Each structure stands twice: as C-alpha cells, then as structure tokens.
Amino acid sequence: MEKAMATLGKGTLCSAWNYSANRLATGSADGTLLIFDSPDPSSSSTSLTRTSNFKVHEAAIIKIVWVPPEYGDSVACICSDGTSSLWEEVVEDAQPLQWKLCKHFKCNSSQILDIQFGNSSSGLKMIAAFSDGHIKVYELMDPLDLKSWQLQAEFQNVIDSISTVRKAFCSSASISWNPHRGEQQPSFVLAFSSNTPQLNSAKVWEFDQAHQRWLPVAELALTADKGDEVYAVAWAQNIGRPYEVIAVATQKGIAIWRLGLSPDTDGRLSTERVALLSGHNGEVWEMEWDMGGMTLASTGKDGMVRLWQSNLNGVWHQHATFEPTS
C-alpha cells in the first residue's frame, strides 16, 4: 500500500534528494528552502521530518543541486531571476545545526539556467550554463572552504572553437557529469534549448590536461537533428561496459547514445544512436539513471514518470509507467 513520505507545500516548485537518499530539499515559489530528514536512517520507516526552513532569495527557487557528500551537506539553489547561491549546513559555537550562505553567483548580462558539480583528480568543479549560451567552469580552491571558487574556463557549446555565437537566447540548459570516478580526465555532456541551432545539440566536453583546456570530443545528434532543441541529458553509470551510455531528450523523443572510449586521430570519440524512445506526451523535463546505469527514469510535461530498460538483445523498451495520484 502506498504511503506518503512527506507533505509538501502548495508553493513547492522543485525538489532534490541527496546522494544517499536520506535527505530531501525542496524549493518554493517564495524563495524558501526546506530540508526533510529521515528520523532514523537505519529503520524501515519511510517518513520524513522537516528539519530546516529558511529564506534563500526573494525570487522563486526553480532548481536544487546537492554538492557531492565529500564536501559536507550543502546545496546550490537556482532562482527564477537567474541567480544561484550555495548553502552549507554548519555548526557554530555549539549552536544547533544551521544553514549558512557560502557563495552567491550571478551574471549581469545573462541568467544561470543549470548547475552541476563533479569530482576530478584536482578537486571539485562546478559547471554553470547561462542563457547567452556560455558555459563557465569553476574550481574549488580549498576543499574545506565552499566560498573559495575560482573561474577556470569560459566557452560556448559549439564544436568549432573558432566560431562565436552572438545574441543567443537560451530558455533552458541541461548538464550531466560523467559519473565515473577513476583516473580518466573529467568530462560532461551539455545541451541547450535556444534560438541558435549550433548551441542546441548535446556535446561531450573533456578536459585536456596537457593544454589545460576543455575540448568538445563528441556531438550526440544525427546530421538532420543538430539544430533541435534539447530538453534534458543524462549520463549513465558504467559498470564494465566497453562504451558509455548517454540519454538525450528532444521533441522527437529520448535518444539513447553509445559513446566510444578510445579517441580517433582527431581526438574525437565515436558515437552511435541505438534507440529513439517515444511515449511522453510533450517535453521531457528530467531524466535520471539508476545506480547501475541499466534503467532510465524520465518525467515531463504530461506528468508521467516512465522507466526504460534494454533487454538482453539490446532492444530498448518502456518497462513501467507511473501516474501521480492527487
């Protein structure tokens, strides 16, 4: 029998689980951030208790991203005015746990659309996508101080590094880090929904250690689809596969791509679209892989949650569908 885990307010716009799935953060239209905790993580109880409630900004919170747990309990909040702030749960002078503002990110000429964090051998990095089509990479200079961010790189989501797109307007962006935590160079996939076709397609970026720069190593789009607006991307966990798997959602459906591991002479990775999944009625807003990288969950404008899997023959199909109850 279904049982409610927590009751969220009517003004709730977004939510995000932490990495161990025992804390839930929700953002509201009035700029309030709420934290829910499991009273006893070791028990079988699924109920959550609200433990924090504080004002982040005057504008609505539209997305929440948890920082990797190695850096404590902290979240980034993106607000409807295009700003972002980083908050950390701390203990000060024997006082109860409280959330403190660590950093405020903003750009006078454009809005922040998405943020994602990723670990690398050199430390924590943060990718931010902006409404003018620019990408900024920040690096945490001191792992014990979440205020110490430094801009490492800035570029646009184009394959040809010589090209510069001007006066672009992007309505949304989606970023997904390569979840592999080995010795390989950090990489991520990013795409936009914009009025500029060359910015839209999902591109895989990898850090070139020798030249200290980010390079596009693959474009996940067929030739006829390169200008299509992309609504969401998701990079799957890789447990023993000789290739990576990345999902890309456009108006044509959810494309499942295989990405090679060995670059060619030009430094590019091979790509192959192995499936195009349809089922959602309207845009796909979010996608997430399970911990094994075998099942993809998607949700969108139709309010449905769909699970997708591949059978033993490599054929992708819809595994289950969930409809929210009122």
Tab-separated table of C-alpha atoms in Angstrom:
chain	number	residue	atom	x	y	z
A	1	MET	CA	0.000	0.000	0.000
A	2	GLU	CA	1.288	3.441	-0.917
A	3	LYS	CA	2.290	5.728	1.950
A	4	ALA	CA	3.172	9.420	1.825
A	5	MET	CA	6.751	10.171	2.891
A	6	ALA	CA	6.250	13.889	3.403
A	7	THR	CA	3.701	16.621	2.754
A	8	LEU	CA	4.991	19.448	0.561
A	9	GLY	CA	3.510	22.923	0.447
A	10	LYS	CA	1.420	24.139	-2.498
A	11	GLY	CA	4.156	26.572	-3.490
A	12	THR	CA	6.769	23.832	-3.969
A	13	LEU	CA	8.401	24.116	-7.413
A	14	CYS	CA	11.346	21.721	-7.235
A	15	SER	CA	12.975	19.046	-5.100
A	16	ALA	CA	16.177	17.012	-4.940
A	17	TRP	CA	17.393	14.016	-2.940
A	18	ASN	CA	20.909	13.974	-1.542
A	19	TYR	CA	23.399	11.318	-2.679
A	20	SER	CA	22.398	8.767	-0.023
A	21	ALA	CA	18.658	9.463	-0.493
A	22	ASN	CA	18.006	10.148	3.189
A	23	ARG	CA	17.581	13.932	2.883
A	24	LEU	CA	15.183	15.820	0.637
A	25	ALA	CA	15.488	19.505	-0.253
A	26	THR	CA	12.544	21.406	-1.731
A	27	GLY	CA	12.326	24.898	-3.186
A	28	SER	CA	9.283	27.170	-3.088
A	29	ALA	CA	7.847	29.991	-5.151
A	30	ASP	CA	8.530	32.455	-2.338
A	31	GLY	CA	12.259	31.611	-2.273
A	32	THR	CA	12.098	29.330	0.778
A	33	LEU	CA	14.257	26.206	1.020
A	34	LEU	CA	13.038	23.286	3.126
A	35	ILE	CA	15.091	20.281	4.264
A	36	PHE	CA	13.445	16.979	5.201
A	37	ASP	CA	15.306	14.196	7.021
A	38	SER	CA	14.673	10.584	7.826
A	39	PRO	CA	14.374	10.414	11.636
A	40	ASP	CA	16.285	7.120	11.739
A	41	PRO	CA	18.116	6.147	8.538
A	42	SER	CA	18.587	2.565	9.816
A	43	SER	CA	14.872	1.959	10.392
A	44	SER	CA	12.331	0.713	7.867
A	45	SER	CA	10.244	3.860	8.273
A	46	THR	CA	9.860	5.899	5.098
A	47	SER	CA	8.500	9.052	6.738
A	48	LEU	CA	10.453	12.318	6.546
A	49	THR	CA	10.551	15.135	9.066
A	50	ARG	CA	11.100	18.791	8.192
A	51	THR	CA	14.275	19.902	9.966
A	52	SER	CA	15.083	23.238	8.299
A	53	ASN	CA	13.107	26.051	6.738
A	54	PHE	CA	14.817	29.251	5.634
A	55	LYS	CA	14.682	32.033	3.051
A	56	VAL	CA	17.182	31.749	0.211
A	57	HIS	CA	16.090	34.583	-2.059
A	58	GLU	CA	13.172	36.879	-2.884
A	59	ALA	CA	12.711	35.112	-6.232
A	60	ALA	CA	11.336	31.593	-6.676
A	61	ILE	CA	13.674	28.606	-6.391
A	62	ILE	CA	13.426	26.619	-9.624
A	63	LYS	CA	16.209	24.035	-9.177
A	64	ILE	CA	18.217	22.469	-6.355
A	65	VAL	CA	21.506	20.576	-6.743
A	66	TRP	CA	23.310	18.808	-3.892
A	67	VAL	CA	27.080	19.147	-3.657
A	68	PRO	CA	28.959	15.782	-3.539
A	69	PRO	CA	28.937	14.443	0.039
A	70	GLU	CA	32.723	14.604	0.381
A	71	TYR	CA	32.285	18.351	0.873
A	72	GLY	CA	29.656	18.197	3.591
A	73	ASP	CA	25.927	18.839	3.437
A	74	SER	CA	25.427	21.707	1.020
A	75	VAL	CA	23.119	22.651	-1.844
A	76	ALA	CA	23.061	25.062	-4.753
A	77	CYS	CA	19.778	26.853	-5.488
A	78	ILE	CA	18.952	28.366	-8.877
A	79	CYS	CA	16.318	31.108	-8.726
A	80	SER	CA	13.902	32.449	-11.324
A	81	ASP	CA	15.833	35.720	-11.628
A	82	GLY	CA	18.849	33.815	-12.997
A	83	THR	CA	20.989	33.925	-9.864
A	84	SER	CA	22.354	30.998	-7.876
A	85	SER	CA	23.501	30.606	-4.293
A	86	LEU	CA	25.416	27.924	-2.425
A	87	TRP	CA	24.342	26.991	1.128
A	88	GLU	CA	26.113	24.805	3.674
A	89	GLU	CA	24.892	23.180	6.895
A	90	VAL	CA	27.316	24.097	9.669
A	91	VAL	CA	27.786	24.066	13.445
A	92	GLU	CA	28.991	27.286	15.053
A	93	ASP	CA	29.842	27.860	18.721
A	94	ALA	CA	27.948	24.815	19.999
A	95	GLN	CA	24.752	26.111	18.388
A	96	PRO	CA	22.276	23.777	16.647
A	97	LEU	CA	22.904	22.916	13.003
A	98	GLN	CA	22.052	25.799	10.692
A	99	TRP	CA	22.391	26.646	7.015
A	100	LYS	CA	24.788	29.428	6.010
A	101	LEU	CA	25.273	31.210	2.686
A	102	CYS	CA	28.669	30.315	1.195
A	103	LYS	CA	28.608	31.909	-2.246
A	104	HIS	CA	26.312	33.917	-4.482
A	105	PHE	CA	26.693	33.518	-8.257
A	106	LYS	CA	25.240	35.954	-10.760
A	107	CYS	CA	25.919	37.477	-14.164
A	108	ASN	CA	24.740	40.957	-15.086
A	109	SER	CA	24.208	40.129	-18.758
A	110	SER	CA	22.634	36.643	-18.601
A	111	GLN	CA	20.852	34.162	-16.345
A	112	ILE	CA	22.046	30.872	-14.882
A	113	LEU	CA	19.988	28.007	-16.329
A	114	ASP	CA	21.641	24.926	-14.856
A	115	ILE	CA	24.435	23.934	-12.478
A	116	GLN	CA	26.131	20.605	-11.847
A	117	PHE	CA	29.029	19.528	-9.634
A	118	GLY	CA	31.672	16.957	-10.484
A	119	ASN	CA	34.737	15.478	-8.830
A	120	SER	CA	38.089	15.227	-10.562
A	121	SER	CA	41.643	14.372	-9.549
A	122	SER	CA	42.263	18.101	-8.999
A	123	GLY	CA	39.181	18.590	-6.806
A	124	LEU	CA	35.583	19.747	-7.055
A	125	LYS	CA	34.387	21.537	-10.183
A	126	MET	CA	31.117	23.283	-10.952
A	127	ILE	CA	29.670	23.716	-14.438
A	128	ALA	CA	27.215	26.567	-14.973
A	129	ALA	CA	25.201	27.098	-18.176
A	130	PHE	CA	23.939	30.602	-18.981
A	131	SER	CA	21.087	31.998	-21.072
A	132	ASP	CA	23.504	33.548	-23.605
A	133	GLY	CA	24.878	30.110	-24.499
A	134	HIS	CA	28.054	30.445	-22.443
A	135	ILE	CA	29.448	27.761	-20.150
A	136	LYS	CA	31.545	28.601	-17.109
A	137	VAL	CA	33.683	26.113	-15.213
A	138	TYR	CA	34.519	26.956	-11.600
A	139	GLU	CA	37.054	25.128	-9.429
A	140	LEU	CA	37.020	24.900	-5.636
A	141	MET	CA	40.413	26.113	-4.450
A	142	ASP	CA	40.123	24.878	-0.843
A	143	PRO	CA	38.141	21.665	-0.176
A	144	LEU	CA	37.407	22.883	3.351
A	145	ASP	CA	36.019	26.249	2.241
A	146	LEU	CA	32.995	26.323	-0.067
A	147	LYS	CA	33.457	30.067	-0.508
A	148	SER	CA	36.744	29.677	-2.400
A	149	TRP	CA	35.594	29.287	-6.010
A	150	GLN	CA	37.684	30.408	-8.976
A	151	LEU	CA	36.649	30.684	-12.619
A	152	GLN	CA	38.705	28.134	-14.554
A	153	ALA	CA	37.272	28.422	-18.072
A	154	GLU	CA	34.521	30.017	-20.169
A	155	PHE	CA	33.380	28.892	-23.622
A	156	GLN	CA	30.316	28.266	-25.774
A	157	ASN	CA	28.636	24.967	-26.612
A	158	VAL	CA	29.936	24.765	-30.194
A	159	ILE	CA	32.097	22.137	-31.901
A	160	ASP	CA	34.120	24.669	-33.900
A	161	SER	CA	36.182	26.567	-31.338
A	162	ILE	CA	36.750	29.398	-33.835
A	163	SER	CA	33.038	30.163	-34.061
A	164	THR	CA	31.463	32.658	-31.701
A	165	VAL	CA	27.687	32.876	-31.338
A	166	ARG	CA	26.367	36.338	-30.551
A	167	LYS	CA	22.978	37.454	-29.251
A	168	ALA	CA	21.837	33.934	-28.460
A	169	PHE	CA	18.873	33.361	-26.169
A	170	CYS	CA	18.603	30.033	-24.380
A	171	SER	CA	15.433	29.175	-22.463
A	172	SER	CA	16.862	26.089	-20.752
A	173	ALA	CA	20.011	24.006	-20.418
A	174	SER	CA	20.874	20.538	-19.176
A	175	ILE	CA	24.211	19.268	-17.841
A	176	SER	CA	25.275	15.777	-16.804
A	177	TRP	CA	28.714	14.817	-15.498
A	178	ASN	CA	30.443	11.578	-16.421
A	179	PRO	CA	29.804	9.684	-13.152
A	180	HIS	CA	32.994	7.617	-13.476
A	181	ARG	CA	35.417	8.482	-10.656
A	182	GLY	CA	38.583	6.831	-11.930
A	183	GLU	CA	41.806	8.381	-13.164
A	184	GLN	CA	40.362	9.491	-16.518
A	185	GLN	CA	40.013	13.177	-17.318
A	186	PRO	CA	36.776	14.870	-16.144
A	187	SER	CA	34.061	15.133	-18.779
A	188	PHE	CA	30.425	16.153	-19.061
A	189	VAL	CA	27.616	16.419	-21.614
A	190	LEU	CA	25.704	19.681	-22.096
A	191	ALA	CA	22.894	20.893	-24.346
A	192	PHE	CA	20.604	23.905	-24.731
A	193	SER	CA	17.100	24.762	-25.815
A	194	SER	CA	17.671	28.021	-27.696
A	195	ASN	CA	17.061	30.125	-30.798
A	196	THR	CA	20.579	29.304	-32.046
A	197	PRO	CA	20.818	25.851	-33.692
A	198	GLN	CA	24.586	25.373	-33.283
A	199	LEU	CA	24.288	25.721	-29.496
A	200	ASN	CA	21.482	23.201	-29.005
A	201	SER	CA	22.905	19.773	-29.753
A	202	ALA	CA	24.319	17.715	-26.884
A	203	LYS	CA	28.113	17.862	-26.863
A	204	VAL	CA	30.564	15.928	-24.728
A	205	TRP	CA	33.335	18.062	-23.237
A	206	GLU	CA	36.564	16.640	-21.826
A	207	PHE	CA	39.385	18.376	-20.008
A	208	ASP	CA	42.707	18.338	-21.879
A	209	GLN	CA	45.264	18.150	-19.088
A	210	ALA	CA	48.249	18.762	-21.377
A	211	HIS	CA	46.892	22.102	-22.631
A	212	GLN	CA	44.699	22.963	-19.616
A	213	ARG	CA	41.534	23.498	-21.638
A	214	TRP	CA	38.120	21.926	-22.287
A	215	LEU	CA	37.600	20.323	-25.708
A	216	PRO	CA	34.469	19.002	-27.445
A	217	VAL	CA	35.080	15.303	-28.144
A	218	ALA	CA	31.655	14.248	-29.446
A	219	GLU	CA	28.317	15.582	-30.680
A	220	LEU	CA	25.259	13.466	-29.893
A	221	ALA	CA	22.977	14.313	-32.797
A	222	LEU	CA	22.280	12.986	-36.267
A	223	THR	CA	23.099	15.390	-39.092
A	224	ALA	CA	19.447	16.279	-39.670
A	225	ASP	CA	18.821	16.804	-35.944
A	226	LYS	CA	21.743	19.030	-34.944
A	227	GLY	CA	19.603	22.149	-34.605
A	228	ASP	CA	16.891	20.504	-32.500
A	229	GLU	CA	16.326	21.968	-29.055
A	230	VAL	CA	17.396	19.615	-26.264
A	231	TYR	CA	15.371	19.448	-23.048
A	232	ALA	CA	17.409	17.052	-20.896
A	233	VAL	CA	20.555	14.907	-20.902
A	234	ALA	CA	21.658	12.106	-18.553
A	235	TRP	CA	24.977	10.191	-18.430
A	236	ALA	CA	24.670	6.609	-17.165
A	237	GLN	CA	26.903	4.841	-14.688
A	238	ASN	CA	29.300	2.487	-16.435
A	239	ILE	CA	29.931	-0.849	-14.744
A	240	GLY	CA	32.068	-2.886	-17.102
A	241	ARG	CA	30.737	-1.683	-20.459
A	242	PRO	CA	33.240	-1.021	-23.286
A	243	TYR	CA	31.334	2.193	-24.084
A	244	GLU	CA	29.430	4.979	-22.310
A	245	VAL	CA	25.644	5.416	-22.482
A	246	ILE	CA	24.020	8.869	-22.597
A	247	ALA	CA	20.327	9.778	-22.948
A	248	VAL	CA	19.313	12.926	-24.849
A	249	ALA	CA	15.708	14.200	-24.891
A	250	THR	CA	14.360	16.346	-27.751
A	251	GLN	CA	10.922	16.924	-29.276
A	252	LYS	CA	11.452	13.720	-31.296
A	253	GLY	CA	11.833	11.539	-28.212
A	254	ILE	CA	14.567	10.199	-25.952
A	255	ALA	CA	17.662	9.142	-27.879
A	256	ILE	CA	19.986	6.541	-26.329
A	257	TRP	CA	23.589	7.045	-27.458
A	258	ARG	CA	26.681	4.893	-27.180
A	259	LEU	CA	29.911	6.826	-26.774
A	260	GLY	CA	33.247	5.167	-27.534
A	261	LEU	CA	36.085	5.176	-25.029
A	262	SER	CA	39.065	5.492	-27.398
A	263	PRO	CA	39.564	8.760	-29.327
A	264	ASP	CA	40.472	8.800	-33.021
A	265	THR	CA	43.415	10.691	-34.514
A	266	ASP	CA	41.465	13.966	-34.218
A	267	GLY	CA	40.704	13.374	-30.562
A	268	ARG	CA	37.022	12.638	-31.199
A	269	LEU	CA	35.052	9.757	-29.684
A	270	SER	CA	32.811	7.511	-31.785
A	271	THR	CA	29.034	7.851	-31.358
A	272	GLU	CA	26.075	5.633	-32.225
A	273	ARG	CA	22.375	6.217	-31.623
A	274	VAL	CA	20.990	2.828	-30.618
A	275	ALA	CA	17.402	3.776	-29.768
A	276	LEU	CA	14.808	6.533	-30.009
A	277	LEU	CA	12.171	6.164	-27.299
A	278	SER	CA	8.699	7.703	-27.508
A	279	GLY	CA	5.888	7.710	-25.001
A	280	HIS	CA	5.770	11.089	-23.293
A	281	ASN	CA	3.088	13.493	-24.454
A	282	GLY	CA	5.108	16.725	-24.630
A	283	GLU	CA	8.533	17.808	-23.460
A	284	VAL	CA	10.717	15.637	-21.249
A	285	TRP	CA	11.870	17.737	-18.297
A	286	GLU	CA	14.105	15.433	-16.262
A	287	MET	CA	15.936	12.120	-16.692
A	288	GLU	CA	17.888	10.031	-14.179
A	289	TRP	CA	19.697	6.690	-14.402
A	290	ASP	CA	19.713	4.113	-11.630
A	291	MET	CA	22.970	3.334	-9.803
A	292	GLY	CA	23.802	0.505	-12.208
A	293	GLY	CA	23.186	2.536	-15.365
A	294	MET	CA	20.638	-0.007	-16.592
A	295	THR	CA	17.280	1.732	-16.036
A	296	LEU	CA	16.393	5.268	-17.147
A	297	ALA	CA	13.635	7.245	-15.441
A	298	SER	CA	12.036	10.184	-17.256
A	299	THR	CA	9.302	12.683	-16.490
A	300	GLY	CA	7.877	15.648	-18.336
A	301	LYS	CA	5.027	17.908	-19.255
A	302	ASP	CA	2.500	15.068	-19.274
A	303	GLY	CA	3.095	14.489	-15.546
A	304	MET	CA	4.007	10.837	-16.078
A	305	VAL	CA	7.081	9.009	-14.806
A	306	ARG	CA	8.353	6.352	-17.212
A	307	LEU	CA	11.045	3.720	-16.735
A	308	TRP	CA	13.057	2.462	-19.713
A	309	GLN	CA	15.262	-0.617	-19.996
A	310	SER	CA	17.170	-2.609	-22.591
A	311	ASN	CA	16.607	-6.352	-22.970
A	312	LEU	CA	19.354	-8.948	-23.459
A	313	ASN	CA	19.284	-8.307	-27.215
A	314	GLY	CA	19.936	-4.587	-26.764
A	315	VAL	CA	16.378	-3.547	-27.635
A	316	TRP	CA	15.099	-0.642	-25.521
A	317	HIS	CA	11.513	-0.620	-24.280
A	318	GLN	CA	9.254	1.040	-21.737
A	319	HIS	CA	9.440	-1.011	-18.552
A	320	ALA	CA	6.899	0.766	-16.324
A	321	THR	CA	4.735	3.885	-16.104
A	322	PHE	CA	3.662	5.803	-13.006
A	323	GLU	CA	0.920	8.411	-12.818
A	324	PRO	CA	0.900	10.818	-9.877
A	325	THR	CA	-2.074	10.488	-7.546
A	326	SER	CA	-3.933	13.546	-6.340
